[in-house]
Tab-separated table of C-alpha atoms and ligand atoms in Angstrom:
chain	number	residue	atom	x	y	z
A	1	MET	CA	-48.509	22.420	-8.661
A	2	GLU	CA	-51.198	23.980	-6.420
A	3	ASP	CA	-51.367	20.627	-4.583
A	4	LEU	CA	-47.732	20.752	-3.520
A	5	PRO	CA	-47.052	21.900	0.072
A	6	GLY	CA	-46.456	25.662	0.195
A	7	ILE	CA	-43.270	26.764	1.965
A	8	ALA	CA	-42.522	30.161	3.521
A	9	ILE	CA	-38.892	31.089	4.179
A	10	THR	CA	-37.950	33.505	6.958
A	11	GLY	CA	-34.710	35.497	6.860
A	12	ALA	CA	-35.022	35.328	3.065
A	13	SER	CA	-31.988	37.511	2.328
A	14	GLY	CA	-29.642	35.599	4.654
A	15	ARG	CA	-26.977	33.061	3.678
A	16	MET	CA	-29.313	30.182	4.497
A	17	GLY	CA	-32.469	32.081	3.462
A	18	GLN	CA	-31.248	32.442	-0.122
A	19	MET	CA	-30.058	28.830	-0.247
A	20	LEU	CA	-33.482	27.693	0.999
A	21	ILE	CA	-35.323	29.797	-1.601
A	22	LYS	CA	-33.244	28.168	-4.380
A	23	THR	CA	-33.775	24.688	-2.947
A	24	VAL	CA	-37.569	25.083	-2.686
A	25	VAL	CA	-37.874	26.661	-6.147
A	26	GLU	CA	-35.849	23.817	-7.716
A	27	SER	CA	-37.825	21.132	-5.843
A	28	LYS	CA	-40.589	19.166	-7.556
A	29	LYS	CA	-42.115	18.344	-4.148
A	30	ALA	CA	-42.865	21.829	-2.793
A	31	ARG	CA	-43.610	25.371	-3.931
A	32	LEU	CA	-42.471	28.715	-2.578
A	33	VAL	CA	-45.372	30.770	-1.165
A	34	GLY	CA	-43.670	33.257	1.161
A	35	ALA	CA	-40.420	35.129	1.802
A	36	ILE	CA	-40.088	37.043	5.067
A	37	GLU	CA	-37.522	39.594	6.171
A	38	ARG	CA	-37.250	41.837	9.217
A	39	LYS	CA	-38.981	45.229	9.288
A	40	GLY	CA	-36.866	47.923	7.624
A	41	HIS	CA	-34.926	45.474	5.422
A	42	ASP	CA	-34.497	46.903	1.917
A	43	TRP	CA	-35.724	43.679	0.243
A	44	VAL	CA	-39.224	44.099	1.755
A	45	GLY	CA	-41.705	44.854	-1.072
A	46	ARG	CA	-39.437	43.408	-3.796
A	47	ASP	CA	-39.859	40.151	-5.708
A	48	ILE	CA	-37.579	37.616	-3.980
A	49	GLY	CA	-36.170	36.255	-7.259
A	50	GLU	CA	-35.213	39.737	-8.475
A	51	ALA	CA	-33.819	40.736	-5.065
A	52	MET	CA	-31.552	37.666	-5.293
A	53	GLY	CA	-30.315	38.875	-8.687
A	54	GLY	CA	-32.336	36.490	-10.861
A	55	SER	CA	-35.702	36.446	-12.609
A	56	ALA	CA	-39.000	37.170	-10.854
A	57	LEU	CA	-40.506	34.301	-8.821
A	58	GLY	CA	-43.882	35.938	-8.149
A	59	VAL	CA	-43.326	36.061	-4.362
A	60	THR	CA	-42.937	39.469	-2.728
A	61	VAL	CA	-40.739	39.763	0.358
A	62	THR	CA	-42.898	40.736	3.318
A	63	ASP	CA	-42.353	41.854	6.908
A	64	GLU	CA	-45.805	40.495	7.922
A	65	PRO	CA	-44.994	36.886	8.877
A	66	LEU	CA	-48.504	35.802	9.914
A	67	GLU	CA	-49.948	36.760	6.504
A	68	ALA	CA	-47.277	34.697	4.785
A	69	PHE	CA	-47.563	31.759	7.203
A	70	ALA	CA	-51.350	31.600	6.677
A	71	LYS	CA	-50.705	30.675	3.016
A	72	ALA	CA	-48.075	28.052	3.886
A	73	GLN	CA	-48.083	24.429	4.993
A	74	ALA	CA	-44.557	24.842	6.382
A	75	VAL	CA	-42.235	27.617	7.526
A	76	ILE	CA	-38.472	27.121	7.261
A	77	ASP	CA	-36.688	29.391	9.683
A	78	PHE	CA	-32.948	30.036	9.873
A	79	THR	CA	-32.811	33.460	11.535
A	80	ALA	CA	-32.003	34.449	15.137
A	81	PRO	CA	-33.325	33.235	18.537
A	82	ALA	CA	-35.690	36.150	19.333
A	83	ALA	CA	-37.194	36.039	15.832
A	84	THR	CA	-37.594	32.252	15.950
A	85	ILE	CA	-39.583	32.394	19.212
A	86	GLU	CA	-42.010	34.886	17.632
A	87	PHE	CA	-42.238	32.776	14.457
A	88	ALA	CA	-43.025	29.658	16.531
A	89	LYS	CA	-46.095	31.390	18.006
A	90	LEU	CA	-47.268	32.541	14.570
A	91	ALA	CA	-46.609	29.175	12.875
A	92	ALA	CA	-48.650	27.508	15.643
A	93	GLN	CA	-51.470	30.010	15.014
A	94	ALA	CA	-51.342	29.199	11.283
A	95	ARG	CA	-51.011	25.430	12.032
A	96	ALA	CA	-47.953	25.339	9.783
A	97	VAL	CA	-45.018	22.972	10.325
A	98	HIS	CA	-42.132	25.028	11.755
A	99	VAL	CA	-38.660	23.842	10.772
A	100	ILE	CA	-36.105	25.599	12.968
A	101	GLY	CA	-32.449	25.737	11.970
A	102	THR	CA	-31.653	28.763	14.115
A	103	THR	CA	-28.844	28.135	16.625
A	104	GLY	CA	-27.719	30.016	19.740
A	105	MET	CA	-31.049	29.474	21.520
A	106	THR	CA	-30.864	29.286	25.328
A	107	VAL	CA	-32.642	26.681	27.459
A	108	GLU	CA	-35.213	29.391	28.286
A	109	ASP	CA	-35.715	30.140	24.568
A	110	ILE	CA	-36.251	26.461	23.797
A	111	ALA	CA	-38.767	26.115	26.657
A	112	GLN	CA	-40.929	28.726	24.916
A	113	LEU	CA	-41.421	26.363	21.963
A	114	ALA	CA	-43.306	23.738	24.009
A	115	PRO	CA	-46.701	25.530	24.075
A	116	CYS	CA	-46.443	26.137	20.308
A	117	ALA	CA	-45.745	22.441	19.695
A	118	ARG	CA	-49.141	21.627	21.191
A	119	HIS	CA	-50.717	23.116	18.038
A	120	ALA	CA	-48.179	22.486	15.291
A	121	VAL	CA	-45.258	20.275	14.342
A	122	ILE	CA	-41.846	21.737	15.213
A	123	VAL	CA	-38.685	20.158	13.821
A	124	ARG	CA	-35.555	21.733	15.323
A	125	ALA	CA	-31.915	20.765	14.843
A	126	GLY	CA	-28.622	22.610	15.157
A	127	ASN	CA	-27.617	20.853	11.959
A	128	MET	CA	-29.985	19.560	9.272
A	129	SER	CA	-27.447	17.512	7.307
A	130	LEU	CA	-27.602	13.732	7.021
A	131	GLY	CA	-23.859	13.468	7.753
A	132	VAL	CA	-23.914	15.325	11.065
A	133	ASN	CA	-27.020	13.546	12.316
A	134	LEU	CA	-25.378	10.220	11.531
A	135	LEU	CA	-22.230	11.448	13.273
A	136	THR	CA	-24.212	12.140	16.475
A	137	GLN	CA	-25.105	8.425	16.563
A	138	LEU	CA	-21.473	7.396	16.024
A	139	THR	CA	-20.315	9.835	18.700
A	140	ARG	CA	-22.773	8.375	21.215
A	141	LYS	CA	-21.584	4.844	20.445
A	142	VAL	CA	-17.871	5.688	20.717
A	143	ALA	CA	-18.423	7.609	23.980
A	144	GLU	CA	-20.381	4.653	25.345
A	145	ALA	CA	-17.558	2.248	24.474
A	146	LEU	CA	-14.737	4.291	26.034
A	147	ASP	CA	-14.195	5.274	29.646
A	148	GLU	CA	-12.965	8.578	31.069
A	149	ASP	CA	-9.351	7.663	30.272
A	150	PHE	CA	-10.371	9.194	26.931
A	151	ASP	CA	-10.756	12.980	27.108
A	152	ILE	CA	-13.521	14.218	24.797
A	153	GLU	CA	-13.045	17.502	22.943
A	154	VAL	CA	-15.377	19.018	20.322
A	155	ILE	CA	-13.585	21.359	17.926
A	156	GLU	CA	-15.592	23.383	15.440
A	157	ALA	CA	-14.760	25.926	12.727
A	158	HIS	CA	-17.089	28.344	10.926
A	159	HIS	CA	-17.052	31.500	8.782
A	160	HIS	CA	-16.273	34.872	10.353
A	161	HIS	CA	-19.910	36.087	10.253
A	162	LYS	CA	-21.145	33.452	12.702
A	163	VAL	CA	-22.476	35.067	15.896
A	164	ASP	CA	-22.929	32.105	18.278
A	165	ALA	CA	-20.422	29.716	19.869
A	166	PRO	CA	-20.144	26.833	20.366
A	167	SER	CA	-22.057	26.036	17.182
A	168	GLY	CA	-25.416	24.281	17.406
A	169	THR	CA	-23.753	21.262	15.833
A	170	ALA	CA	-20.961	21.202	18.423
A	171	LEU	CA	-23.603	21.213	21.170
A	172	MET	CA	-25.517	18.362	19.461
A	173	LEU	CA	-22.289	16.347	19.303
A	174	GLY	CA	-21.453	17.232	22.920
A	175	GLU	CA	-24.953	16.106	23.975
A	176	ALA	CA	-24.475	12.824	22.111
A	177	ALA	CA	-21.094	12.228	23.785
A	178	ALA	CA	-22.569	13.032	27.213
A	179	GLU	CA	-25.497	10.667	26.591
A	180	GLY	CA	-23.051	7.917	25.626
A	181	ARG	CA	-21.202	8.492	28.895
A	182	GLY	CA	-24.430	8.610	30.882
A	183	VAL	CA	-23.839	12.153	32.165
A	184	GLU	CA	-25.535	15.561	31.779
A	185	LEU	CA	-23.665	17.814	29.343
A	186	ASN	CA	-24.314	20.824	31.596
A	187	ASP	CA	-22.392	19.132	34.425
A	188	VAL	CA	-19.281	18.365	32.336
A	189	ALA	CA	-19.099	20.998	29.574
A	190	ASP	CA	-15.899	23.059	29.572
A	191	ARG	CA	-16.472	26.077	27.300
A	192	GLY	CA	-14.122	28.961	26.557
A	193	ARG	CA	-10.798	28.217	28.264
A	194	ASP	CA	-8.518	31.223	28.823
A	195	GLY	CA	-5.714	32.052	31.261
A	196	ILE	CA	-4.561	29.784	34.109
A	197	THR	CA	-7.376	27.284	33.770
A	198	GLY	CA	-5.818	24.513	35.825
A	199	ALA	CA	-5.358	21.011	34.501
A	200	ARG	CA	-8.137	19.413	32.506
A	201	LYS	CA	-10.794	17.823	34.711
A	202	ARG	CA	-11.306	14.097	34.121
A	203	GLY	CA	-14.676	13.458	32.473
A	204	ASP	CA	-15.098	16.979	31.103
A	205	ILE	CA	-16.248	17.524	27.525
A	206	GLY	CA	-14.324	20.483	26.101
A	207	PHE	CA	-15.390	22.858	23.326
A	208	THR	CA	-13.208	24.975	21.038
A	209	ALA	CA	-14.568	27.390	18.416
A	210	ILE	CA	-12.554	28.646	15.433
A	211	ARG	CA	-13.936	31.527	13.329
A	212	GLY	CA	-12.452	32.492	9.975
A	213	GLY	CA	-13.048	33.329	6.321
A	214	ASP	CA	-15.795	31.457	4.528
A	215	ILE	CA	-15.621	28.072	6.332
A	216	VAL	CA	-19.096	26.532	5.916
A	217	GLY	CA	-18.809	24.266	8.983
A	218	GLU	CA	-16.290	21.721	10.275
A	219	HIS	CA	-16.582	19.540	13.371
A	220	ASP	CA	-14.130	17.141	15.019
A	221	ILE	CA	-14.893	14.998	18.053
A	222	LEU	CA	-11.580	14.052	19.567
A	223	PHE	CA	-11.237	11.140	21.988
A	224	ALA	CA	-7.713	11.503	23.388
A	225	ALA	CA	-6.050	8.994	25.747
A	226	ALA	CA	-2.469	8.158	26.714
A	227	GLY	CA	-0.805	6.815	23.574
A	228	GLU	CA	-3.768	7.020	21.151
A	229	ARG	CA	-6.433	9.302	19.715
A	230	ILE	CA	-9.667	8.778	17.787
A	231	VAL	CA	-11.041	11.641	15.684
A	232	LEU	CA	-14.557	11.649	14.196
A	233	ARG	CA	-14.938	14.420	11.602
A	234	HIS	CA	-17.639	16.086	9.509
A	235	MET	CA	-16.818	18.730	6.916
A	236	ALA	CA	-19.555	20.756	5.241
A	237	THR	CA	-18.426	22.378	2.007
A	238	ASP	CA	-21.801	23.549	0.686
A	239	ARG	CA	-24.872	24.963	2.497
A	240	THR	CA	-27.227	22.972	0.234
A	241	ILE	CA	-26.847	20.046	2.684
A	242	PHE	CA	-28.635	22.096	5.373
A	243	ALA	CA	-31.310	23.415	2.984
A	244	ARG	CA	-32.080	19.945	1.583
A	245	GLY	CA	-32.404	18.566	5.101
A	246	ALA	CA	-34.717	21.416	6.110
A	247	LEU	CA	-36.986	20.859	3.103
A	248	LYS	CA	-37.085	17.132	3.859
A	249	ALA	CA	-38.161	17.995	7.426
A	250	ALA	CA	-40.881	20.369	6.161
A	251	LEU	CA	-42.339	17.619	3.945
A	252	TRP	CA	-41.995	14.920	6.612
A	253	GLY	CA	-43.775	17.164	9.103
A	254	GLN	CA	-46.913	17.275	6.941
A	255	THR	CA	-47.950	13.813	8.143
A	256	GLN	CA	-46.928	14.099	11.815
A	257	LYS	CA	-48.954	14.983	14.917
A	258	PRO	CA	-48.186	18.301	16.677
A	259	GLY	CA	-45.078	18.012	18.856
A	260	GLU	CA	-41.333	18.658	18.966
A	261	TYR	CA	-39.099	16.584	16.703
A	262	ASP	CA	-35.510	16.595	15.484
A	263	MET	CA	-33.650	15.448	12.367
A	264	VAL	CA	-32.977	12.027	13.843
A	265	ASP	CA	-36.780	11.546	13.790
A	266	VAL	CA	-37.015	12.877	10.228
A	267	LEU	CA	-34.173	10.718	8.924
A	268	GLY	CA	-35.251	7.666	10.926
A	269	LEU	CA	-31.716	7.171	12.289
B	1	NAD	N1	-29.406	23.995	11.590
B	1	NAD	C1	-28.613	24.081	10.515
B	1	NAD	O1	-28.407	23.112	9.755
B	1	NAD	C2	-27.970	25.408	10.208
B	1	NAD	C3	-27.174	25.572	9.071
B	1	NAD	C4	-26.695	26.837	8.789
B	1	NAD	C5	-27.007	27.901	9.608
B	1	NAD	N2	-27.757	27.684	10.712
B	1	NAD	C6	-28.173	28.781	11.589
B	1	NAD	O2	-29.129	29.569	10.890
B	1	NAD	C7	-29.093	30.907	11.387
B	1	NAD	C8	-28.920	31.872	10.218
B	1	NAD	O3	-27.656	31.678	9.611
B	1	NAD	P1	-27.211	32.540	8.339
B	1	NAD	O4	-25.783	32.225	8.097
B	1	NAD	O5	-28.193	32.363	7.240
B	1	NAD	O6	-27.330	34.026	8.937
B	1	NAD	P2	-27.620	35.397	8.178
B	1	NAD	O7	-27.239	36.462	9.139
B	1	NAD	O8	-26.989	35.362	6.826
B	1	NAD	O9	-29.203	35.384	7.975
B	1	NAD	C9	-30.143	35.611	8.988
B	1	NAD	C10	-31.307	36.337	8.356
B	1	NAD	O10	-32.373	36.423	9.290
B	1	NAD	C11	-32.970	37.684	9.126
B	1	NAD	N3	-33.749	38.038	10.323
B	1	NAD	C12	-33.303	38.331	11.570
B	1	NAD	N4	-34.338	38.673	12.367
B	1	NAD	C13	-35.468	38.574	11.603
B	1	NAD	C14	-36.850	38.812	11.833
B	1	NAD	N5	-37.309	39.209	13.025
B	1	NAD	N6	-37.711	38.624	10.800
B	1	NAD	C15	-37.295	38.205	9.588
B	1	NAD	N7	-35.985	37.991	9.300
B	1	NAD	C16	-35.087	38.169	10.301
B	1	NAD	C17	-31.783	38.634	8.887
B	1	NAD	O11	-32.192	39.865	8.325
B	1	NAD	C18	-30.948	37.776	7.939
B	1	NAD	O12	-31.341	37.979	6.593
B	1	NAD	C19	-27.948	30.934	12.411
B	1	NAD	O13	-28.493	30.730	13.695
B	1	NAD	C20	-27.102	29.728	12.010
B	1	NAD	O14	-26.328	29.215	13.038
B	1	NAD	C21	-28.232	26.473	11.027
B	2	LIG	O1	-23.191	28.888	9.275
B	2	LIG	C1	-23.677	28.603	10.384
B	2	LIG	O2	-23.971	29.486	11.221
B	2	LIG	C2	-23.912	27.190	10.727
B	2	LIG	N1	-24.588	26.951	11.823
B	2	LIG	C3	-24.958	25.675	12.315
B	2	LIG	C4	-24.341	25.457	13.691
B	2	LIG	O3	-24.326	26.388	14.512
B	2	LIG	O4	-23.880	24.347	13.951
B	2	LIG	C5	-24.692	24.549	11.344
B	2	LIG	C6	-23.463	24.755	10.524
B	2	LIG	C7	-23.452	26.119	9.832
């Protein structure tokens, strides 16, 4: 048991944090060594298992990430952009693999990860599921095969707590479609239409975000032309798909050289 890679989970009380704790505890390939929450959170100082309403797991929730990371071989981090940038620096210091599921990071945020990736492995993806990462490949292929007579729209739906839009997954799919077309997503993305927008611009990739109830995550890539439409769809019904992918990335990262990777690397797609 002591030989198994030790995993620290940030944002331990969150929707994904709790799912990750369960996934690591149930795994025969890893052990839970740390649970981190933000300063002032009422779970700090409590056993994580008891705080989650179950039996004690022998891991106390801490607000001192570096202490927890120093005991870990990997950190799995589904929190918020500002927290993730700080965690990247600390994971690099601790030489721990940093698996980042956090979405809503800006280009400037992401640029701050590069110096950390000189010292430690970083695996980052807006979606850690096998299905979505496979779908990015299909999206690229379909976009490559069709010309701009087909309008591309990415439509996503998530629960009403989600704070960022478009979702990280929608942006991954948009990137894949843009790559297939041989264009830069930044040059063609049409986000947040409202009012008299004018007619749709040929070649644009549009994004629509729906927020409601407890939707785990749904993504459609629509290719719409005169007289026909193709729709590629992924529907997540359970957050375990993200947690399992993240744990797979943490284990995969143990044998990699420092650098930045994504789930396509992990899954070998
Ligand atoms: N990549 C994926 O596959 C995937 C899947 C699901 C969610 N996500 C992303 O993961 C993130 C979290 O989603 P969620 O639904 O679990 O949100 P959540 O709000 O339920 O959880 C976030 C947690 O992070 C904690 N946190 C914030 N700042 C912190 C800090 N400085 N130190 C320690 N903890 C801190 C919060 O207290 C909270 O417990 C979002 O960005 C979401 O989009 C990604
Ligand atoms: O619940 C969330 O938040 C999710 N975020 C990711 C995204 O932004 O795409 C993955 C799906 C769930």
